[in-house]
mmCIF file of C-alpha atoms and ligand atoms in Angstrom:
data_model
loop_
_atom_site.group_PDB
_atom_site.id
_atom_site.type_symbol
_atom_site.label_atom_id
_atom_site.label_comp_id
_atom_site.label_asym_id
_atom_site.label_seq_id
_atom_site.Cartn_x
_atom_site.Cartn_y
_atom_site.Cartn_z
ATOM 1 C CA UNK D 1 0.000 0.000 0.000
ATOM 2 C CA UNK D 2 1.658 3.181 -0.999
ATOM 3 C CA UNK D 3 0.217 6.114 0.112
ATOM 4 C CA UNK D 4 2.328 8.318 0.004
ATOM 5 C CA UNK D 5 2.300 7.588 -4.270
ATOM 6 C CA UNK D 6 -1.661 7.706 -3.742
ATOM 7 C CA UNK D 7 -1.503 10.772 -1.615
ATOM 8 C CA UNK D 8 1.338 12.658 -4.126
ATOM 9 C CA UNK D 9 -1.230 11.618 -7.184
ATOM 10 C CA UNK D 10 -3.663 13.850 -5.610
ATOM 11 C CA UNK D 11 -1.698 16.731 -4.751
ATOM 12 C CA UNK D 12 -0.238 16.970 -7.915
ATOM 13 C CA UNK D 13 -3.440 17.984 -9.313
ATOM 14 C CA UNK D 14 -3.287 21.798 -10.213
ATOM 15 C CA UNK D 15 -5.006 24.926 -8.686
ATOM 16 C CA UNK D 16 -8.205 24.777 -11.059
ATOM 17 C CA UNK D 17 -7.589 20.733 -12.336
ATOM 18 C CA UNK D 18 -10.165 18.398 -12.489
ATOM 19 C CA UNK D 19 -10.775 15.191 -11.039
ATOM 20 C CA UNK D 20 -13.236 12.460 -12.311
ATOM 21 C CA UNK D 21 -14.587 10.024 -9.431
ATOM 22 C CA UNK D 22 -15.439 6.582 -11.125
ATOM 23 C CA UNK D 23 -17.066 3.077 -9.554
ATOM 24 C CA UNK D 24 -18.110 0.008 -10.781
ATOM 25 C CA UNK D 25 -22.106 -0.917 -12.648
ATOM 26 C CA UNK D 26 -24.568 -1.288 -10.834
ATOM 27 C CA UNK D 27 -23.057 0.578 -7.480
ATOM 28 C CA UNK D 28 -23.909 -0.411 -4.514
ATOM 29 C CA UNK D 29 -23.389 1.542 -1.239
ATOM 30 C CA UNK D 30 -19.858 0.959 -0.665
ATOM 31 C CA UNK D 31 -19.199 2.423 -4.649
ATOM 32 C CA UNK D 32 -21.554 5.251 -4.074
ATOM 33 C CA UNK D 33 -20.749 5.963 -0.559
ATOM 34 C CA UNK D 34 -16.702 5.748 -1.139
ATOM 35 C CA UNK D 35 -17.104 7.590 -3.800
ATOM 36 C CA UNK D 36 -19.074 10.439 -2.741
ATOM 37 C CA UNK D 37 -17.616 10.571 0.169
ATOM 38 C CA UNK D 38 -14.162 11.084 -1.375
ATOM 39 C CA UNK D 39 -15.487 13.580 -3.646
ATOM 40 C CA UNK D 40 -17.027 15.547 -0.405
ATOM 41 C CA UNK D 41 -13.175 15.107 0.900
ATOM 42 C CA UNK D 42 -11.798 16.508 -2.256
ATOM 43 C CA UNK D 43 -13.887 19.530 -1.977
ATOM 44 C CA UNK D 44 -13.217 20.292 1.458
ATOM 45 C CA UNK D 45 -10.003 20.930 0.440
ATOM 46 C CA UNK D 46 -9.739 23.200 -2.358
ATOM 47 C CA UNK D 47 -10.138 20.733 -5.557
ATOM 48 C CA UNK D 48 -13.117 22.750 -7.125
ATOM 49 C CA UNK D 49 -13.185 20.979 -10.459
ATOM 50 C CA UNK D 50 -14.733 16.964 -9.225
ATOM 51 C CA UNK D 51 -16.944 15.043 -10.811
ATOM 52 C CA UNK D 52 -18.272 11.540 -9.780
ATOM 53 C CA UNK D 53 -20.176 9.197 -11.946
ATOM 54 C CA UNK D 54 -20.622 5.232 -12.903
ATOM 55 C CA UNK D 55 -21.263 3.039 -15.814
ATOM 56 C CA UNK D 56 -24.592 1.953 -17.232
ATOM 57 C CA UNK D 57 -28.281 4.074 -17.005
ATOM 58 C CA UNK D 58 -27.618 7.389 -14.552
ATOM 59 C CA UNK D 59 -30.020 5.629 -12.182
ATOM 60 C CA UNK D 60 -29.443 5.868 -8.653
ATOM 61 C CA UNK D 61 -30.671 3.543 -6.446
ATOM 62 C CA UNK D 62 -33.586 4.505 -4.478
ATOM 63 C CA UNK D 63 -31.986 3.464 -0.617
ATOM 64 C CA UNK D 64 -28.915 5.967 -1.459
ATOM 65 C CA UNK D 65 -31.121 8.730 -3.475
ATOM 66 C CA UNK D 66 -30.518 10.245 0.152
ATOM 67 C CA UNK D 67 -26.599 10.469 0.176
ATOM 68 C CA UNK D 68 -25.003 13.684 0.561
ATOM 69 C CA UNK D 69 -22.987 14.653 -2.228
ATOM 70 C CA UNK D 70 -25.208 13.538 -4.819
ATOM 71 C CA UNK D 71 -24.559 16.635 -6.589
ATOM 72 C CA UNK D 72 -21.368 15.313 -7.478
ATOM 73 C CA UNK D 73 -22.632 13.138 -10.029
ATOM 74 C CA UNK D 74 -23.226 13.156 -13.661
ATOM 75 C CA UNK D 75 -24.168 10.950 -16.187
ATOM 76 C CA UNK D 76 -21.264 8.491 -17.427
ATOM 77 C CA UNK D 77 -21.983 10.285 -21.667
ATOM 78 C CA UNK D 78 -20.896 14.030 -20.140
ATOM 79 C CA UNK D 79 -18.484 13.125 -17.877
ATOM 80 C CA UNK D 80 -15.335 14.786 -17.929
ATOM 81 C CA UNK D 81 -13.597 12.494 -21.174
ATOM 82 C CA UNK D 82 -9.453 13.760 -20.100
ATOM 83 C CA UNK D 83 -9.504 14.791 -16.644
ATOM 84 C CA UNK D 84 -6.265 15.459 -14.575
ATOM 85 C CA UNK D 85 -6.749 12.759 -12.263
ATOM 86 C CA UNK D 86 -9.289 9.495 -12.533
ATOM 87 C CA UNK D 87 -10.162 7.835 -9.149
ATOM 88 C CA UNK D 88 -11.599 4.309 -9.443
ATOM 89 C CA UNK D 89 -13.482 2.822 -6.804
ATOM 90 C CA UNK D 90 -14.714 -0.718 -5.529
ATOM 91 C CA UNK D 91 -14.031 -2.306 -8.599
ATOM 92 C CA UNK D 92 -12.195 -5.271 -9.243
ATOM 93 C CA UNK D 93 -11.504 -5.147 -12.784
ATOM 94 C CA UNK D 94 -11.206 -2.622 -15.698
ATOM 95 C CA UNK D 95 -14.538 -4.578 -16.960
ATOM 96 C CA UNK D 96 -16.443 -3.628 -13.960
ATOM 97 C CA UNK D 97 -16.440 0.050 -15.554
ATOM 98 C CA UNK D 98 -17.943 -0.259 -18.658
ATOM 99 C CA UNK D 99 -17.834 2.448 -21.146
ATOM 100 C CA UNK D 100 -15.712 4.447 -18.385
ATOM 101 C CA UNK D 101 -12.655 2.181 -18.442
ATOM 102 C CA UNK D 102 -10.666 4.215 -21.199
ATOM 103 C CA UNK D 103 -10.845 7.383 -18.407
ATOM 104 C CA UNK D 104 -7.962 5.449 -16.710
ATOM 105 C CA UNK D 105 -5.860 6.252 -19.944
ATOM 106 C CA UNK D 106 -7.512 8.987 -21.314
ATOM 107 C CA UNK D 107 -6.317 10.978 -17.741
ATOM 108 C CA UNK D 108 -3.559 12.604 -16.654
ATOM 109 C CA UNK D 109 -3.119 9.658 -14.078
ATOM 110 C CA UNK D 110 -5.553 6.993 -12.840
ATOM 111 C CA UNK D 111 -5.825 6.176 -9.035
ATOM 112 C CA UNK D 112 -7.160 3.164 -7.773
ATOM 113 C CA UNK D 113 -8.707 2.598 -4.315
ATOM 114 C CA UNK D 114 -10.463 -1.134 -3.701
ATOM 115 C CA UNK D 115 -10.613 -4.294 -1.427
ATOM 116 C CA UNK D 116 -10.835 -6.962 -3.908
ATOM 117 C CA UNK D 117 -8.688 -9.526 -3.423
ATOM 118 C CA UNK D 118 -9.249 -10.615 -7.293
ATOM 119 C CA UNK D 119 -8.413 -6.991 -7.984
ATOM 120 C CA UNK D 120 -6.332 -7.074 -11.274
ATOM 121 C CA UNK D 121 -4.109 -4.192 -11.070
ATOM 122 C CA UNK D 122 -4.768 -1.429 -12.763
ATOM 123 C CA UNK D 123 -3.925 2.616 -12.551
ATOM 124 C CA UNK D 124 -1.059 4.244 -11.819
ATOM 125 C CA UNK D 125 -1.292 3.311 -7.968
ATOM 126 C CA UNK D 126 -3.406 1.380 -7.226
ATOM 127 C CA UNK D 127 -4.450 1.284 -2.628
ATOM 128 C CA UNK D 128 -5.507 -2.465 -2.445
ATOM 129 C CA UNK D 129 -6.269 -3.822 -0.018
ATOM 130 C CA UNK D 130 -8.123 -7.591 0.869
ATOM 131 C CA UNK D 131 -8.266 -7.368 4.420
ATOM 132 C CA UNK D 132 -10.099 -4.185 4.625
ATOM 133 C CA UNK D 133 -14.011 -4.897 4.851
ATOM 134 C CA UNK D 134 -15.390 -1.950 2.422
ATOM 135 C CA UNK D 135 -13.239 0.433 -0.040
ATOM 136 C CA UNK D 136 -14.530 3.285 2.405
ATOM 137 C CA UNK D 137 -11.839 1.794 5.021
ATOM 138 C CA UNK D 138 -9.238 2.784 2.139
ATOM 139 C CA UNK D 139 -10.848 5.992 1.403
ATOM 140 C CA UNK D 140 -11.095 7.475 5.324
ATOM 141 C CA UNK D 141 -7.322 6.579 5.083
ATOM 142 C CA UNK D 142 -6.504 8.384 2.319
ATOM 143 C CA UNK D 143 -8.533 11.087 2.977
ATOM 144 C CA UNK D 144 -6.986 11.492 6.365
ATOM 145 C CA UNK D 145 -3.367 11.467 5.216
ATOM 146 C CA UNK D 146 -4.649 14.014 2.990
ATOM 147 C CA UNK D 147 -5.276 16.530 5.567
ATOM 148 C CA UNK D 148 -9.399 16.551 5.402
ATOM 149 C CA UNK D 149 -11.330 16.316 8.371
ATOM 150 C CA UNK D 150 -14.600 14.216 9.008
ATOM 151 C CA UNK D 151 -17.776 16.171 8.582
ATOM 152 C CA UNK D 152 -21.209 15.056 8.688
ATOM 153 C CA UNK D 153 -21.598 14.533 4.936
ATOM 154 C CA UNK D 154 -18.479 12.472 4.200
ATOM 155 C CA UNK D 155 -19.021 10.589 7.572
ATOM 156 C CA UNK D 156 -22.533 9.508 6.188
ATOM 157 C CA UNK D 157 -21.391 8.396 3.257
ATOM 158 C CA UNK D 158 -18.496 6.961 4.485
ATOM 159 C CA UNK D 159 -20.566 5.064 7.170
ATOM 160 C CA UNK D 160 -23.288 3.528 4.260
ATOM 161 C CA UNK D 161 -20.461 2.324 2.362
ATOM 162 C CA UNK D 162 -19.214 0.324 5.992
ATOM 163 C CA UNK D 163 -22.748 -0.893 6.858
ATOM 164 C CA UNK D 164 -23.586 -2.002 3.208
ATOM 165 C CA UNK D 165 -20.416 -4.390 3.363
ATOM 166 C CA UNK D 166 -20.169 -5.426 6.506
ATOM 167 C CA UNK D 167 -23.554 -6.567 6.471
ATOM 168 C CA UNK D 168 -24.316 -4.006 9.327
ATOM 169 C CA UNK D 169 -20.995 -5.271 11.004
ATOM 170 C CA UNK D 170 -22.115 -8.921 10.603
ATOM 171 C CA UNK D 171 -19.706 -10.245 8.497
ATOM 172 C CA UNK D 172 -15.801 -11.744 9.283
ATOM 173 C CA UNK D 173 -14.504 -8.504 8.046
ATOM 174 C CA UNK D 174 -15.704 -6.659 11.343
ATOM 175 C CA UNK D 175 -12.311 -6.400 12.827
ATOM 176 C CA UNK D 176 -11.694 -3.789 15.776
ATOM 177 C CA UNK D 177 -10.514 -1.703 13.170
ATOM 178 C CA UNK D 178 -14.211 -1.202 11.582
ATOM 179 C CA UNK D 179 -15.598 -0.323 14.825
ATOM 180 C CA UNK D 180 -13.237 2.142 15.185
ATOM 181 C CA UNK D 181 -13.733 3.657 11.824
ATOM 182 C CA UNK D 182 -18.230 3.189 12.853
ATOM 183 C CA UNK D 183 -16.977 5.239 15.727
ATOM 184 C CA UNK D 184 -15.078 8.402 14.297
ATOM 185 C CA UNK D 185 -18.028 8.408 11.385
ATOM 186 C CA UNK D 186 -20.597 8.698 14.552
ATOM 187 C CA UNK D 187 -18.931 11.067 16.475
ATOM 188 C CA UNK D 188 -19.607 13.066 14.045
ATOM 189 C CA UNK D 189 -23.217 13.349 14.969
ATOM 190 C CA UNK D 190 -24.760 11.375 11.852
ATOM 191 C CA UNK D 191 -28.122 9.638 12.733
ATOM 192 C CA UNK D 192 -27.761 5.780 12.431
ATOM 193 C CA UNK D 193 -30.902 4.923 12.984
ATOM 194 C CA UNK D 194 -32.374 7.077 10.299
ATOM 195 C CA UNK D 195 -29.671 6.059 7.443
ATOM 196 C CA UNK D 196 -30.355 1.946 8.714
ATOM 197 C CA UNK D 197 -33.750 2.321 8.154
ATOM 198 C CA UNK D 198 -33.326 4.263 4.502
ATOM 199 C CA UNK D 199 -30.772 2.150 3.073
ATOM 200 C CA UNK D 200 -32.106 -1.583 4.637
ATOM 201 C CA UNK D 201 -35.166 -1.214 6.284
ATOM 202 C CA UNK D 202 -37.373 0.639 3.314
ATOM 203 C CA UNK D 203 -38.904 -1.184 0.256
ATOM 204 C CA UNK D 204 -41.960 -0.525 -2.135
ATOM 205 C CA UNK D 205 -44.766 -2.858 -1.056
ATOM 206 C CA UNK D 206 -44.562 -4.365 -4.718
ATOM 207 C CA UNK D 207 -41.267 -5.506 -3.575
ATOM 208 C CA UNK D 208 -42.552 -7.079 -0.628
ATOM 209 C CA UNK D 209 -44.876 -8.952 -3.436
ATOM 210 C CA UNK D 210 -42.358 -9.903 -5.491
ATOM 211 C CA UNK D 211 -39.806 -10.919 -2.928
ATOM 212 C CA UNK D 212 -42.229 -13.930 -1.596
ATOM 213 C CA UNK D 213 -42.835 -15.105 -5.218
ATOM 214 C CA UNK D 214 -39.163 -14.830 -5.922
ATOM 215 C CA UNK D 215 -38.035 -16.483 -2.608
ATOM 216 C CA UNK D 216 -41.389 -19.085 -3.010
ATOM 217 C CA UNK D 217 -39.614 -21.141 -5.960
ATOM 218 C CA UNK D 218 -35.810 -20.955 -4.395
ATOM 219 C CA UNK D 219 -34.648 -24.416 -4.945
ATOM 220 C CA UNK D 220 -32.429 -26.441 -2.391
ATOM 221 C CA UNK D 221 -29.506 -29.165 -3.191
ATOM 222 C CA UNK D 222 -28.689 -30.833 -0.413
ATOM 223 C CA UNK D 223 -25.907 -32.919 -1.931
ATOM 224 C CA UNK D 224 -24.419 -29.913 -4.259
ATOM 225 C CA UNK D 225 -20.927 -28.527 -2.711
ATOM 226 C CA UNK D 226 -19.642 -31.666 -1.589
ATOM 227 C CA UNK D 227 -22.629 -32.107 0.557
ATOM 228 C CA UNK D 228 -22.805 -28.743 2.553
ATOM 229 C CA UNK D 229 -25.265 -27.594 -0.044
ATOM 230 C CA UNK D 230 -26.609 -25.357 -2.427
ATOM 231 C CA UNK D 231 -29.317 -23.195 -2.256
ATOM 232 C CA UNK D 232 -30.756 -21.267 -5.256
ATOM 233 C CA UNK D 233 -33.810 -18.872 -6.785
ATOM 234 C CA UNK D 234 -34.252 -16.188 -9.929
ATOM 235 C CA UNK D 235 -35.610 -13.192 -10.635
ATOM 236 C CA UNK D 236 -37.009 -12.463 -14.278
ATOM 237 C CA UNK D 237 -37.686 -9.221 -16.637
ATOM 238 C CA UNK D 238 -41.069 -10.005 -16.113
ATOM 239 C CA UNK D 239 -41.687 -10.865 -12.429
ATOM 240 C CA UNK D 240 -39.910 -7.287 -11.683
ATOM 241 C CA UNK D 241 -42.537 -5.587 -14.463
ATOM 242 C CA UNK D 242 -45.569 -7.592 -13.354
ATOM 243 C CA UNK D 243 -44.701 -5.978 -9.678
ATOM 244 C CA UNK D 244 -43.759 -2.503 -11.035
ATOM 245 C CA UNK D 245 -40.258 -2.818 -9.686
ATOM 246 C CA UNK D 246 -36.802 -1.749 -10.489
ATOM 247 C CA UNK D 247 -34.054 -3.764 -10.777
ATOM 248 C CA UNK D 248 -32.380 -2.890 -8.088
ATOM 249 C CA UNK D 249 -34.600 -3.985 -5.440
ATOM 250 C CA UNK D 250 -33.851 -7.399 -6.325
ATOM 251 C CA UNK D 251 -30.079 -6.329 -4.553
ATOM 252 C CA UNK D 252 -31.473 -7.534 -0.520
ATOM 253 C CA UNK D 253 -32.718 -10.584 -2.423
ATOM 254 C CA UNK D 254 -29.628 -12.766 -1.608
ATOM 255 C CA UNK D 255 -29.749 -11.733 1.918
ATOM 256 C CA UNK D 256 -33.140 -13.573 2.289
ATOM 257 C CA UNK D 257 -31.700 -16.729 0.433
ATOM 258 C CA UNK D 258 -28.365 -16.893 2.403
ATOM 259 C CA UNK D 259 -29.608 -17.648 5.624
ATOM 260 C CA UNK D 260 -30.881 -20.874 5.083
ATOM 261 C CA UNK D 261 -29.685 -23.402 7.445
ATOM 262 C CA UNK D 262 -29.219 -26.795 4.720
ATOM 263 C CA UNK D 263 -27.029 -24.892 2.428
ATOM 264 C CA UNK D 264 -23.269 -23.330 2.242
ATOM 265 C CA UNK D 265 -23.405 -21.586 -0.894
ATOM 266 C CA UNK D 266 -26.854 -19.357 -2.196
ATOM 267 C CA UNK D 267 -27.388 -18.015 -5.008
ATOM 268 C CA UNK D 268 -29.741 -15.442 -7.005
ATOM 269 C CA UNK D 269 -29.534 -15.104 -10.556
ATOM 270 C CA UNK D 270 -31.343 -11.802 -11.857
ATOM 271 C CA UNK D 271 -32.167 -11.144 -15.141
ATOM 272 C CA UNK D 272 -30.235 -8.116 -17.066
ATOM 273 C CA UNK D 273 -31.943 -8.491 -20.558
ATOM 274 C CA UNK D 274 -33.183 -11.779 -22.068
ATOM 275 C CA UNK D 275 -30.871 -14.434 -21.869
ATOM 276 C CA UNK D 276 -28.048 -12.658 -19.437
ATOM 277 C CA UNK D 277 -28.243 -12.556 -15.618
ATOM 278 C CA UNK D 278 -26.166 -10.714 -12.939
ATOM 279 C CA UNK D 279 -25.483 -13.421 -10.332
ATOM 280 C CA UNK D 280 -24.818 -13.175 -6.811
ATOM 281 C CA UNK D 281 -23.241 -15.888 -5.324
ATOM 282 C CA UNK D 282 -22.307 -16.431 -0.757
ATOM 283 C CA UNK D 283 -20.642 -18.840 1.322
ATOM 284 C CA UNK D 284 -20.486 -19.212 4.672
ATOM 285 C CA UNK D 285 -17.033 -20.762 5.037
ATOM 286 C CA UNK D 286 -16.903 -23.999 2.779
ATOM 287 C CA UNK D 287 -16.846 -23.047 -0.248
ATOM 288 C CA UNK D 288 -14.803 -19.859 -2.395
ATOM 289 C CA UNK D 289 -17.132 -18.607 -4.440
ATOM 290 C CA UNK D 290 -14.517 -15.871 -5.617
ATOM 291 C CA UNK D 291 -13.062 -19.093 -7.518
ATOM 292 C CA UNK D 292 -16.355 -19.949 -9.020
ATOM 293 C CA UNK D 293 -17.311 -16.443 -9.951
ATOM 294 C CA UNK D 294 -13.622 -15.892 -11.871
ATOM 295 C CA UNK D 295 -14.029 -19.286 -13.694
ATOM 296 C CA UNK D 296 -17.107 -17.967 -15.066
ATOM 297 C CA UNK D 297 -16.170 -14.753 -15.617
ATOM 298 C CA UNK D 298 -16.749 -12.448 -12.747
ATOM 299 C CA UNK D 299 -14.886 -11.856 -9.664
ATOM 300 C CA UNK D 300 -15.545 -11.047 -6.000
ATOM 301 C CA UNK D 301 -14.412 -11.689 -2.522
ATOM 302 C CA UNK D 302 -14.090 -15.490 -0.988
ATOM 303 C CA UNK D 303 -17.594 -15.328 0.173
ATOM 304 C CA UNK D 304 -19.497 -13.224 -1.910
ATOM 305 C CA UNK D 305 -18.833 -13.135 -5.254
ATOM 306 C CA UNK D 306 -20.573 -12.671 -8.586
ATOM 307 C CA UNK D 307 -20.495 -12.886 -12.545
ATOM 308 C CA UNK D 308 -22.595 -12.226 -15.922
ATOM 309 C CA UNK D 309 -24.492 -15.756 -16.519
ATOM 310 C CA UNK D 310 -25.514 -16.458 -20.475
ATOM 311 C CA UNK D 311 -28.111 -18.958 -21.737
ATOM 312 C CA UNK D 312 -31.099 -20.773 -19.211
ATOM 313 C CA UNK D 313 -31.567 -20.039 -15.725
ATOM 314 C CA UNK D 314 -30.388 -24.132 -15.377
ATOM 315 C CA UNK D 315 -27.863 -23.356 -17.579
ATOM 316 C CA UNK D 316 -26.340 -20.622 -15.337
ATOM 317 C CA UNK D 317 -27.059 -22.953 -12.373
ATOM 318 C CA UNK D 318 -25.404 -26.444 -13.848
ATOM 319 C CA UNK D 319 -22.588 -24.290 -14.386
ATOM 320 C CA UNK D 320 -22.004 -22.999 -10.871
ATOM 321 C CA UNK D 321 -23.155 -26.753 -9.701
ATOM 322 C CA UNK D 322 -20.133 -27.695 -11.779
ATOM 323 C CA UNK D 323 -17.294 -26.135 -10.038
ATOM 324 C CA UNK D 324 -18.505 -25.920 -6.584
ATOM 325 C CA UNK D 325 -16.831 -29.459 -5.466
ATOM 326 C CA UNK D 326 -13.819 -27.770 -6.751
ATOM 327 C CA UNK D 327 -13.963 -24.253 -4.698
ATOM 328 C CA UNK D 328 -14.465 -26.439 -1.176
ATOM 329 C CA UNK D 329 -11.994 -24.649 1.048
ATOM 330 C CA UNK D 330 -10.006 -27.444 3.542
ATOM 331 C CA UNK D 331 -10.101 -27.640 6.887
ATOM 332 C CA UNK D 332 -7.821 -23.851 8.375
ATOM 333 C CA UNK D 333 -8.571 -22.444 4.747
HETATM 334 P P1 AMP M 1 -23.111 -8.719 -5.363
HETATM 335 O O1 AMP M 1 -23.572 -10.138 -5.319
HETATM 336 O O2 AMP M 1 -23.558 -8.002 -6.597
HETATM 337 O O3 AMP M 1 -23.402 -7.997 -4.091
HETATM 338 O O4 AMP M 1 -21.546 -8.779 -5.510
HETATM 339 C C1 AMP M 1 -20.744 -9.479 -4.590
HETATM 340 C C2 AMP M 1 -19.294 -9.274 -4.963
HETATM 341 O O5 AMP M 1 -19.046 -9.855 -6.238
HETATM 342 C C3 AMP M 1 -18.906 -7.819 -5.068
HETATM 343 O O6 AMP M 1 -17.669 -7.675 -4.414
HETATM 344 C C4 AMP M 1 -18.772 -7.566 -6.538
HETATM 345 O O7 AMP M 1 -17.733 -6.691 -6.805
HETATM 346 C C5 AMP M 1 -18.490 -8.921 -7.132
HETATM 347 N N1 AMP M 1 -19.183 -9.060 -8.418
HETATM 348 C C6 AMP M 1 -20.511 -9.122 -8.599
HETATM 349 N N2 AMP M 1 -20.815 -9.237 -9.902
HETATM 350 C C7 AMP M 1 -19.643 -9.237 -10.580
HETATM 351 C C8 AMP M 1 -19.273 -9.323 -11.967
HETATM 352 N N3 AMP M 1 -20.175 -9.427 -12.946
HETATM 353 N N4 AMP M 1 -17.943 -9.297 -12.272
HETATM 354 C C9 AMP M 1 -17.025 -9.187 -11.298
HETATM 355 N N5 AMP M 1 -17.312 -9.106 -9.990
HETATM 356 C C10 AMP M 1 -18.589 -9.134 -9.611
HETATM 357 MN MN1 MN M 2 -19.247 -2.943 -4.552
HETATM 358 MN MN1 MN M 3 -16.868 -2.986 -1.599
#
């Protein structure tokens, strides 16, 4: 990790330079919230000229349509196409930006802040690191060794970007260190209990609807994963239109899957357009479903992972089936 590389790239931006903000499709709060957060950062201390945006539709999820710093953002066709500085976030892989990739040559230098332990390596300097449980843990970092000091509006962000990938501080990644951070952000005087119930507690009632047909024909497979089993469901096109939904409601899907008892690994596949799916894959412990998800294209961390599916929904799942004997994780793994 070298900061002080990361931290020169960013003071070498000029009085009056501009800096693009970049995350991966389909963000999710630790993209948006690292992000915006940064970009808060940034303009707390003189850089005048940032804009943040992200691949695909300019569509903001509804749970973080309360963020601060949304005015940051612009849609990927306008954003700035040669800025002085590109600053990638929470993605693994170049692919994971989609039409924004060339920014990280078309800049004057590309920085790259993640957690992804199947991160490729990309940008000038690239701030990587696996242990830490959300980009935001790198961000904080950076933008402490960069002089800025937490306000309310980076510390919210900042904090939705924790809780999304911690799983509230549920998951292994919870080290002291995280509570820590959860403490600084709050000290701040941010409401918790208000931003909980906005980003995870708050879904249209069609949702609701579609959630118990969805979650009505999951499938379980006992025997799949060298017994520790396999749990799976789907999502179509047409079960989000007959409920009025938008796709991105179908993100807390997994998170109702994952907690059954007879299975390691869960799955949800979700439609994208007809015959392609965005799957999300979990593990409690057995299984590394990073390995599965890079076979088949995607990438991810060792227990939640994800990739682009083609062809039938049992298509998608044979193929997962397939190499799940061969991501079991021995005994101290
Ligand atoms: P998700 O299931 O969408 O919450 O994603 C879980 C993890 O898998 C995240 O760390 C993502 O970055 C990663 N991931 C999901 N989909 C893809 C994909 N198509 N390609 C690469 N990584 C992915
Ligand atoms: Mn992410
Ligand atoms: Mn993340």
């Amino acid at each position: 990790m070298d900061w002080a590389a990361a931290e020169a790239l960013v003071r070498a931006v000029p009085p009056g330079g501009r800096v693009l903000l970049i995350c991966h499709i389909n963000p999710d709060g630790d993209a948006l919230g690292s992000m915006l957060g940064f970009g808060l950062g940034l303009r707390q201390i003189g850089v005048r000229e940032v804009q943040a945006t992200f691949p695909g539709p300019p569509e903001v999820p509804e749970p973080f349509r309360g963020l601060p710093g949304l005015d940051l953002l612009v849609p990927a066709d306008v954003a700035d196409p040669a800025p002085d500085l590109v600053i990638c976030f929470d993605a693994a892989s170049q692919s994971r930006l989609g039409e924004l990739a060339g920014r990280l040559s078309s800049a004057g230098a590309a920085l790259v802040l993640d957690h992804h332990a199947s991160n490729e390596g990309f940008g000038t300097v690239s701030l990587v690191d696996p242990g830490a449980a959300a980009t935001s843990v790198v961000a904080e970092e950076l933008l402490t060794r960069l002089g800025v000091v937490l306000d309310p509006a980076i510390a919210e962000c900042l904090y939705v970007a924790l809780t999304t990938d911690t799983g509230s501080f549920r998951f292994a990644a919870t080290t002291p260190a995280v509570h820590e951070l959860a403490a600084r952000l709050l000290a701040t005087g941010i409401s918790p209990g208000d931003i909980s119930r906005r980003v995870f507690d708050t879904r249209p009632f069609g949702a609701v609807r579609l959630f118990g047909e969805v979650l009505g024909r999951a499938r379980l497979e006992p025997a799949a994963a060298g017994g520790r089993g396999f749990v799976w469901t789907f999502a179509t096109l047409e079960d989000l239109a007959r409920h009025d939904q938008r796709p991105y409601v179908l993100e807390a899907l997994i998170d109702s899957v994952r907690c059954t008892a007879e299975a390691d690994v869960s799955c949800v596949l979700k439609q994208t357009t007809p015959g392609e799916w965005a799957v999300s894959m979990r593990s409690k412990g057995a299984v590394d479903v990073s390995r599965v998800a890079v076979t088949l294209g995607g990438g991810g961390h060792r227990f939640a992972a994800g990739f682009t599916g083609r062809g039938t929904v049992e298509q998608v799942v044979e193929s997962i089936r397939d190499q799940l004997d061969g991501a079991l994780l021995g005994p101290g793994a």
